[in-house]
């Protein structure tokens, strides 16, 4: 999927809402605010949530439409000075310099070698003591879960992602699958009551 397909998706609306993923919330709530890097940030639900909590955040995504939407929302919410929006390819382009206290990668569904490049590069941007929270649709989601891409080659394996974090110099605190209730509460919604399966890795740079 190239950036124009994502641009089209963001032009059509608000695909991910404004609530952060539960594990991003859990990890960030335990940290004092600092500098964060949101990799493949989309229209910025994590960037904006973090900025509301006092973080200064660099959001990166190759969809220019997503970055424009994020920047617009930030301005509306009084968060313009705490957020920066970069249009870039997180596999091929350099990431913002940092150092960062927190790296978030959420639902960047790329093939394992490309994902590893992005994850390792992002983890290298962490300061000593900095934390990475990495979450994506797990490969087991295809059979036992719900939602996400239906292509196994872009689904996550927590062990592979953990290896990419270690290659970036981090110690892995958690690597595994977490289930997530899907809020499909509309009458007749086929997804209602189903459980999505996310690969989750939490890691920290020693120091
Ligand atoms: C499913 S969305 C997740 C957005 C956000 N992280 C969230 O959780 O709300 C995946 C995002 O990855 C971005 N993306 C995919 N491949 C990318 C790449 N190579 N470089 C930069 N962004 C990429 C897409 O533009 C899209 O915004």
PDB file of C-alpha atoms and ligand atoms in Angstrom:
ATOM      1  CA  UNK A   1       0.000   0.000   0.000  1.00  0.00           C
ATOM      2  CA  UNK A   2       1.553   3.306  -1.021  1.00  0.00           C
ATOM      3  CA  UNK A   3       0.992   6.722   0.491  1.00  0.00           C
ATOM      4  CA  UNK A   4      -1.665   7.739  -2.064  1.00  0.00           C
ATOM      5  CA  UNK A   5      -3.966   4.939  -0.881  1.00  0.00           C
ATOM      6  CA  UNK A   6      -3.493   6.145   2.701  1.00  0.00           C
ATOM      7  CA  UNK A   7      -4.066   9.745   1.597  1.00  0.00           C
ATOM      8  CA  UNK A   8      -7.386   8.657   0.117  1.00  0.00           C
ATOM      9  CA  UNK A   9      -8.353   6.873   3.314  1.00  0.00           C
ATOM     10  CA  UNK A  10      -7.600   9.956   5.430  1.00  0.00           C
ATOM     11  CA  UNK A  11      -9.438  12.200   2.975  1.00  0.00           C
ATOM     12  CA  UNK A  12     -12.564  10.075   3.457  1.00  0.00           C
ATOM     13  CA  UNK A  13     -12.587  10.610   7.209  1.00  0.00           C
ATOM     14  CA  UNK A  14     -11.321   9.756  10.631  1.00  0.00           C
ATOM     15  CA  UNK A  15     -10.274   6.118  10.484  1.00  0.00           C
ATOM     16  CA  UNK A  16      -8.832   5.597  13.997  1.00  0.00           C
ATOM     17  CA  UNK A  17     -10.672   8.085  16.227  1.00  0.00           C
ATOM     18  CA  UNK A  18      -8.922   9.988  19.002  1.00  0.00           C
ATOM     19  CA  UNK A  19      -8.528   7.430  21.802  1.00  0.00           C
ATOM     20  CA  UNK A  20      -5.033   6.008  22.274  1.00  0.00           C
ATOM     21  CA  UNK A  21      -4.347   2.285  22.190  1.00  0.00           C
ATOM     22  CA  UNK A  22      -4.609   0.833  25.727  1.00  0.00           C
ATOM     23  CA  UNK A  23      -0.972  -0.203  25.920  1.00  0.00           C
ATOM     24  CA  UNK A  24       0.237   3.229  24.751  1.00  0.00           C
ATOM     25  CA  UNK A  25      -1.925   4.796  27.449  1.00  0.00           C
ATOM     26  CA  UNK A  26      -0.680   2.359  30.093  1.00  0.00           C
ATOM     27  CA  UNK A  27       3.004   2.848  29.271  1.00  0.00           C
ATOM     28  CA  UNK A  28       2.856   6.642  28.859  1.00  0.00           C
ATOM     29  CA  UNK A  29       0.800   7.195  31.995  1.00  0.00           C
ATOM     30  CA  UNK A  30       3.628   5.644  34.020  1.00  0.00           C
ATOM     31  CA  UNK A  31       6.210   8.097  32.601  1.00  0.00           C
ATOM     32  CA  UNK A  32       6.920  11.783  33.227  1.00  0.00           C
ATOM     33  CA  UNK A  33       6.272  13.815  30.046  1.00  0.00           C
ATOM     34  CA  UNK A  34       9.269  14.384  27.798  1.00  0.00           C
ATOM     35  CA  UNK A  35       9.978  14.121  24.060  1.00  0.00           C
ATOM     36  CA  UNK A  36       8.153  11.462  22.045  1.00  0.00           C
ATOM     37  CA  UNK A  37       8.429  10.120  18.502  1.00  0.00           C
ATOM     38  CA  UNK A  38       5.248   8.746  16.924  1.00  0.00           C
ATOM     39  CA  UNK A  39       6.279   6.580  13.956  1.00  0.00           C
ATOM     40  CA  UNK A  40       3.639   6.123  11.216  1.00  0.00           C
ATOM     41  CA  UNK A  41       1.456   8.391  13.304  1.00  0.00           C
ATOM     42  CA  UNK A  42      -1.526   8.551  10.963  1.00  0.00           C
ATOM     43  CA  UNK A  43      -3.656  11.596  11.790  1.00  0.00           C
ATOM     44  CA  UNK A  44      -2.132  11.676  15.222  1.00  0.00           C
ATOM     45  CA  UNK A  45      -4.351  10.097  17.873  1.00  0.00           C
ATOM     46  CA  UNK A  46      -1.295   9.163  19.946  1.00  0.00           C
ATOM     47  CA  UNK A  47       0.593  12.366  19.177  1.00  0.00           C
ATOM     48  CA  UNK A  48      -2.341  14.513  20.290  1.00  0.00           C
ATOM     49  CA  UNK A  49      -3.115  12.419  23.378  1.00  0.00           C
ATOM     50  CA  UNK A  50       0.533  12.601  24.451  1.00  0.00           C
ATOM     51  CA  UNK A  51       0.720  16.355  23.758  1.00  0.00           C
ATOM     52  CA  UNK A  52      -2.374  16.855  25.931  1.00  0.00           C
ATOM     53  CA  UNK A  53      -0.462  15.119  28.715  1.00  0.00           C
ATOM     54  CA  UNK A  54       2.491  17.507  28.388  1.00  0.00           C
ATOM     55  CA  UNK A  55       4.724  15.652  25.939  1.00  0.00           C
ATOM     56  CA  UNK A  56       6.442  17.325  22.992  1.00  0.00           C
ATOM     57  CA  UNK A  57       5.892  15.025  20.030  1.00  0.00           C
ATOM     58  CA  UNK A  58       7.358  14.506  16.565  1.00  0.00           C
ATOM     59  CA  UNK A  59       4.852  12.674  14.357  1.00  0.00           C
ATOM     60  CA  UNK A  60       6.081  11.024  11.152  1.00  0.00           C
ATOM     61  CA  UNK A  61       3.980   9.503   8.394  1.00  0.00           C
ATOM     62  CA  UNK A  62       4.337   9.261   4.609  1.00  0.00           C
ATOM     63  CA  UNK A  63       0.727  10.341   4.097  1.00  0.00           C
ATOM     64  CA  UNK A  64       0.764  14.112   3.590  1.00  0.00           C
ATOM     65  CA  UNK A  65      -3.005  14.171   4.131  1.00  0.00           C
ATOM     66  CA  UNK A  66      -2.619  12.441   7.510  1.00  0.00           C
ATOM     67  CA  UNK A  67       0.037  14.939   8.571  1.00  0.00           C
ATOM     68  CA  UNK A  68      -2.114  17.891   7.446  1.00  0.00           C
ATOM     69  CA  UNK A  69      -5.081  16.536   9.379  1.00  0.00           C
ATOM     70  CA  UNK A  70      -2.942  16.002  12.454  1.00  0.00           C
ATOM     71  CA  UNK A  71      -1.478  19.481  12.262  1.00  0.00           C
ATOM     72  CA  UNK A  72      -4.933  20.980  11.851  1.00  0.00           C
ATOM     73  CA  UNK A  73      -6.306  19.066  14.833  1.00  0.00           C
ATOM     74  CA  UNK A  74      -3.294  20.106  16.907  1.00  0.00           C
ATOM     75  CA  UNK A  75      -3.903  23.770  16.081  1.00  0.00           C
ATOM     76  CA  UNK A  76      -7.593  23.443  16.980  1.00  0.00           C
ATOM     77  CA  UNK A  77      -6.659  21.856  20.301  1.00  0.00           C
ATOM     78  CA  UNK A  78      -4.017  24.443  21.217  1.00  0.00           C
ATOM     79  CA  UNK A  79      -1.202  21.933  20.767  1.00  0.00           C
ATOM     80  CA  UNK A  80       0.631  23.486  17.814  1.00  0.00           C
ATOM     81  CA  UNK A  81       3.750  24.325  19.799  1.00  0.00           C
ATOM     82  CA  UNK A  82       4.046  20.839  21.304  1.00  0.00           C
ATOM     83  CA  UNK A  83       3.720  18.900  18.040  1.00  0.00           C
ATOM     84  CA  UNK A  84       5.663  18.654  14.788  1.00  0.00           C
ATOM     85  CA  UNK A  85       4.385  16.826  11.728  1.00  0.00           C
ATOM     86  CA  UNK A  86       6.865  15.289   9.282  1.00  0.00           C
ATOM     87  CA  UNK A  87       5.961  13.781   5.906  1.00  0.00           C
ATOM     88  CA  UNK A  88       8.530  10.993   5.460  1.00  0.00           C
ATOM     89  CA  UNK A  89       8.932   7.309   4.718  1.00  0.00           C
ATOM     90  CA  UNK A  90       9.793   5.644   8.024  1.00  0.00           C
ATOM     91  CA  UNK A  91      11.696   2.869   6.220  1.00  0.00           C
ATOM     92  CA  UNK A  92      13.742   4.887   3.725  1.00  0.00           C
ATOM     93  CA  UNK A  93      14.082   8.386   5.186  1.00  0.00           C
ATOM     94  CA  UNK A  94      15.933   9.511   8.312  1.00  0.00           C
ATOM     95  CA  UNK A  95      13.716   9.911  11.362  1.00  0.00           C
ATOM     96  CA  UNK A  96      13.704  13.149  13.384  1.00  0.00           C
ATOM     97  CA  UNK A  97      16.892  13.364  15.421  1.00  0.00           C
ATOM     98  CA  UNK A  98      15.761  13.174  19.024  1.00  0.00           C
ATOM     99  CA  UNK A  99      16.884  11.968  21.452  1.00  0.00           C
ATOM    100  CA  UNK A 100      13.441  10.868  22.585  1.00  0.00           C
ATOM    101  CA  UNK A 101      12.115   9.557  25.891  1.00  0.00           C
ATOM    102  CA  UNK A 102       9.330   7.586  24.245  1.00  0.00           C
ATOM    103  CA  UNK A 103       8.877   5.940  20.859  1.00  0.00           C
ATOM    104  CA  UNK A 104       5.440   4.789  19.709  1.00  0.00           C
ATOM    105  CA  UNK A 105       4.926   2.530  16.703  1.00  0.00           C
ATOM    106  CA  UNK A 106       1.269   1.522  16.296  1.00  0.00           C
ATOM    107  CA  UNK A 107      -0.153  -0.581  13.478  1.00  0.00           C
ATOM    108  CA  UNK A 108       2.669  -0.103  11.017  1.00  0.00           C
ATOM    109  CA  UNK A 109       1.853  -3.223   9.013  1.00  0.00           C
ATOM    110  CA  UNK A 110       4.861  -3.831   6.779  1.00  0.00           C
ATOM    111  CA  UNK A 111       6.699  -6.997   5.811  1.00  0.00           C
ATOM    112  CA  UNK A 112       9.023  -8.183   8.588  1.00  0.00           C
ATOM    113  CA  UNK A 113      12.307  -6.890   7.071  1.00  0.00           C
ATOM    114  CA  UNK A 114      10.863  -3.421   6.388  1.00  0.00           C
ATOM    115  CA  UNK A 115       9.213  -3.260   9.794  1.00  0.00           C
ATOM    116  CA  UNK A 116      12.512  -4.246  11.427  1.00  0.00           C
ATOM    117  CA  UNK A 117      14.312  -1.367   9.671  1.00  0.00           C
ATOM    118  CA  UNK A 118      11.751   1.152  10.937  1.00  0.00           C
ATOM    119  CA  UNK A 119      11.595  -0.267  14.474  1.00  0.00           C
ATOM    120  CA  UNK A 120      15.375  -0.473  14.878  1.00  0.00           C
ATOM    121  CA  UNK A 121      15.865   3.067  13.532  1.00  0.00           C
ATOM    122  CA  UNK A 122      13.176   4.418  15.869  1.00  0.00           C
ATOM    123  CA  UNK A 123      14.599   2.592  18.903  1.00  0.00           C
ATOM    124  CA  UNK A 124      18.052   4.025  18.162  1.00  0.00           C
ATOM    125  CA  UNK A 125      16.539   7.478  18.681  1.00  0.00           C
ATOM    126  CA  UNK A 126      15.782   6.763  22.359  1.00  0.00           C
ATOM    127  CA  UNK A 127      17.767   8.426  25.126  1.00  0.00           C
ATOM    128  CA  UNK A 128      19.168   6.244  27.934  1.00  0.00           C
ATOM    129  CA  UNK A 129      16.169   5.184  30.055  1.00  0.00           C
ATOM    130  CA  UNK A 130      13.792   5.854  27.146  1.00  0.00           C
ATOM    131  CA  UNK A 131      10.871   3.533  26.403  1.00  0.00           C
ATOM    132  CA  UNK A 132       9.493   2.037  23.192  1.00  0.00           C
ATOM    133  CA  UNK A 133       5.902   0.863  22.910  1.00  0.00           C
ATOM    134  CA  UNK A 134       5.318  -1.150  19.747  1.00  0.00           C
ATOM    135  CA  UNK A 135       1.923  -2.562  18.819  1.00  0.00           C
ATOM    136  CA  UNK A 136       0.517  -4.100  15.663  1.00  0.00           C
ATOM    137  CA  UNK A 137      -1.996  -6.614  14.370  1.00  0.00           C
ATOM    138  CA  UNK A 138      -0.591 -10.025  15.316  1.00  0.00           C
ATOM    139  CA  UNK A 139      -0.317 -12.796  12.757  1.00  0.00           C
ATOM    140  CA  UNK A 140      -2.705 -14.924  14.851  1.00  0.00           C
ATOM    141  CA  UNK A 141      -5.327 -12.253  14.305  1.00  0.00           C
ATOM    142  CA  UNK A 142      -5.909 -13.716  10.852  1.00  0.00           C
ATOM    143  CA  UNK A 143      -7.394 -16.907  12.214  1.00  0.00           C
ATOM    144  CA  UNK A 144      -8.374 -16.147  15.810  1.00  0.00           C
ATOM    145  CA  UNK A 145      -8.981 -12.410  15.889  1.00  0.00           C
ATOM    146  CA  UNK A 146     -10.721  -9.687  13.943  1.00  0.00           C
ATOM    147  CA  UNK A 147      -9.845  -6.656  11.818  1.00  0.00           C
ATOM    148  CA  UNK A 148      -6.545  -5.529  10.336  1.00  0.00           C
ATOM    149  CA  UNK A 149      -4.967  -6.590   7.053  1.00  0.00           C
ATOM    150  CA  UNK A 150      -5.849 -10.078   5.875  1.00  0.00           C
ATOM    151  CA  UNK A 151      -2.335 -10.611   4.501  1.00  0.00           C
ATOM    152  CA  UNK A 152      -0.056 -12.672   6.770  1.00  0.00           C
ATOM    153  CA  UNK A 153       3.110 -11.112   5.311  1.00  0.00           C
ATOM    154  CA  UNK A 154       2.320  -7.742   6.926  1.00  0.00           C
ATOM    155  CA  UNK A 155       1.062  -9.058  10.255  1.00  0.00           C
ATOM    156  CA  UNK A 156       3.331  -8.841  13.299  1.00  0.00           C
ATOM    157  CA  UNK A 157       5.242 -11.472  15.200  1.00  0.00           C
ATOM    158  CA  UNK A 158       6.184 -10.110  18.640  1.00  0.00           C
ATOM    159  CA  UNK A 159       9.470 -12.049  18.662  1.00  0.00           C
ATOM    160  CA  UNK A 160      10.587 -10.454  15.372  1.00  0.00           C
ATOM    161  CA  UNK A 161       9.663  -6.992  16.635  1.00  0.00           C
ATOM    162  CA  UNK A 162      11.462  -7.643  19.921  1.00  0.00           C
ATOM    163  CA  UNK A 163      14.577  -8.657  17.939  1.00  0.00           C
ATOM    164  CA  UNK A 164      14.382  -5.377  16.006  1.00  0.00           C
ATOM    165  CA  UNK A 165      14.139  -3.447  19.288  1.00  0.00           C
ATOM    166  CA  UNK A 166      17.178  -5.317  20.656  1.00  0.00           C
ATOM    167  CA  UNK A 167      19.075  -4.476  17.459  1.00  0.00           C
ATOM    168  CA  UNK A 168      18.368  -0.838  18.343  1.00  0.00           C
ATOM    169  CA  UNK A 169      20.044  -1.345  21.720  1.00  0.00           C
ATOM    170  CA  UNK A 170      16.970  -1.906  23.894  1.00  0.00           C
ATOM    171  CA  UNK A 171      16.164  -4.395  26.644  1.00  0.00           C
ATOM    172  CA  UNK A 172      12.791  -6.031  26.070  1.00  0.00           C
ATOM    173  CA  UNK A 173      10.341  -5.847  28.998  1.00  0.00           C
ATOM    174  CA  UNK A 174       7.350  -7.461  27.293  1.00  0.00           C
ATOM    175  CA  UNK A 175       6.858  -9.305  24.010  1.00  0.00           C
ATOM    176  CA  UNK A 176       3.690 -11.210  23.299  1.00  0.00           C
ATOM    177  CA  UNK A 177       0.068 -11.092  22.277  1.00  0.00           C
ATOM    178  CA  UNK A 178      -2.573  -8.990  23.988  1.00  0.00           C
ATOM    179  CA  UNK A 179      -6.261  -9.332  23.257  1.00  0.00           C
ATOM    180  CA  UNK A 180      -8.328  -6.222  22.652  1.00  0.00           C
ATOM    181  CA  UNK A 181     -12.099  -6.012  22.824  1.00  0.00           C
ATOM    182  CA  UNK A 182     -13.505  -4.517  19.625  1.00  0.00           C
ATOM    183  CA  UNK A 183     -16.133  -1.908  20.445  1.00  0.00           C
ATOM    184  CA  UNK A 184     -18.566  -3.133  17.802  1.00  0.00           C
ATOM    185  CA  UNK A 185     -21.708  -2.238  19.704  1.00  0.00           C
ATOM    186  CA  UNK A 186     -23.948  -1.271  16.834  1.00  0.00           C
ATOM    187  CA  UNK A 187     -26.943  -3.559  16.392  1.00  0.00           C
ATOM    188  CA  UNK A 188     -26.103  -6.215  13.844  1.00  0.00           C
ATOM    189  CA  UNK A 189     -22.414  -5.290  13.762  1.00  0.00           C
ATOM    190  CA  UNK A 190     -20.622  -8.461  12.680  1.00  0.00           C
ATOM    191  CA  UNK A 191     -17.547  -7.483  14.727  1.00  0.00           C
ATOM    192  CA  UNK A 192     -19.447  -6.929  18.001  1.00  0.00           C
ATOM    193  CA  UNK A 193     -18.074  -8.969  20.878  1.00  0.00           C
ATOM    194  CA  UNK A 194     -15.097 -10.267  18.877  1.00  0.00           C
ATOM    195  CA  UNK A 195     -11.564  -9.934  20.209  1.00  0.00           C
ATOM    196  CA  UNK A 196      -8.655  -8.576  18.215  1.00  0.00           C
ATOM    197  CA  UNK A 197      -5.153  -9.926  18.799  1.00  0.00           C
ATOM    198  CA  UNK A 198      -2.300  -7.421  18.959  1.00  0.00           C
ATOM    199  CA  UNK A 199       1.422  -8.136  19.066  1.00  0.00           C
ATOM    200  CA  UNK A 200       2.841  -5.911  21.820  1.00  0.00           C
ATOM    201  CA  UNK A 201       6.468  -5.157  22.614  1.00  0.00           C
ATOM    202  CA  UNK A 202       7.574  -2.804  25.378  1.00  0.00           C
ATOM    203  CA  UNK A 203      11.293  -2.138  25.610  1.00  0.00           C
ATOM    204  CA  UNK A 204      13.691   0.281  27.280  1.00  0.00           C
ATOM    205  CA  UNK A 205      17.154   1.619  26.585  1.00  0.00           C
ATOM    206  CA  UNK A 206      19.329   0.805  29.588  1.00  0.00           C
ATOM    207  CA  UNK A 207      20.811   3.763  31.386  1.00  0.00           C
TER     208      UNK A 207
HETATM  209  C1  LIG B   1      -3.132   1.726  10.440  1.00  0.00           C
HETATM  210  S1  LIG B   1      -2.427   3.328  10.320  1.00  0.00           S
HETATM  211  C2  LIG B   1      -1.988   3.639  12.027  1.00  0.00           C
HETATM  212  C3  LIG B   1      -1.870   5.093  12.369  1.00  0.00           C
HETATM  213  C4  LIG B   1      -1.496   5.393  13.826  1.00  0.00           C
HETATM  214  N1  LIG B   1      -0.207   4.818  14.199  1.00  0.00           N
HETATM  215  C5  LIG B   1      -2.570   4.925  14.778  1.00  0.00           C
HETATM  216  O1  LIG B   1      -2.368   3.925  15.471  1.00  0.00           O
HETATM  217  O2  LIG B   1      -3.638   5.577  14.827  1.00  0.00           O
HETATM  218  C6  LIG B   1      -0.878   3.006   9.530  1.00  0.00           C
HETATM  219  C7  LIG B   1      -0.118   4.251   9.114  1.00  0.00           C
HETATM  220  O3  LIG B   1       1.164   3.878   8.625  1.00  0.00           O
HETATM  221  C8  LIG B   1       1.527   4.789   7.617  1.00  0.00           C
HETATM  222  N2  LIG B   1       2.614   4.162   6.846  1.00  0.00           N
HETATM  223  C9  LIG B   1       2.609   2.958   6.226  1.00  0.00           C
HETATM  224  N3  LIG B   1       3.798   2.730   5.649  1.00  0.00           N
HETATM  225  C10 LIG B   1       4.580   3.815   5.905  1.00  0.00           C
HETATM  226  C11 LIG B   1       5.920   4.168   5.573  1.00  0.00           C
HETATM  227  N4  LIG B   1       6.701   3.360   4.856  1.00  0.00           N
HETATM  228  N5  LIG B   1       6.393   5.363   6.005  1.00  0.00           N
HETATM  229  C12 LIG B   1       5.607   6.200   6.727  1.00  0.00           C
HETATM  230  N6  LIG B   1       4.336   5.912   7.073  1.00  0.00           N
HETATM  231  C13 LIG B   1       3.826   4.727   6.675  1.00  0.00           C
HETATM  232  C14 LIG B   1       0.236   5.013   6.849  1.00  0.00           C
HETATM  233  O4  LIG B   1       0.249   6.210   6.111  1.00  0.00           O
HETATM  234  C15 LIG B   1      -0.785   5.037   7.992  1.00  0.00           C
HETATM  235  O5  LIG B   1      -1.026   6.347   8.428  1.00  0.00           O
END
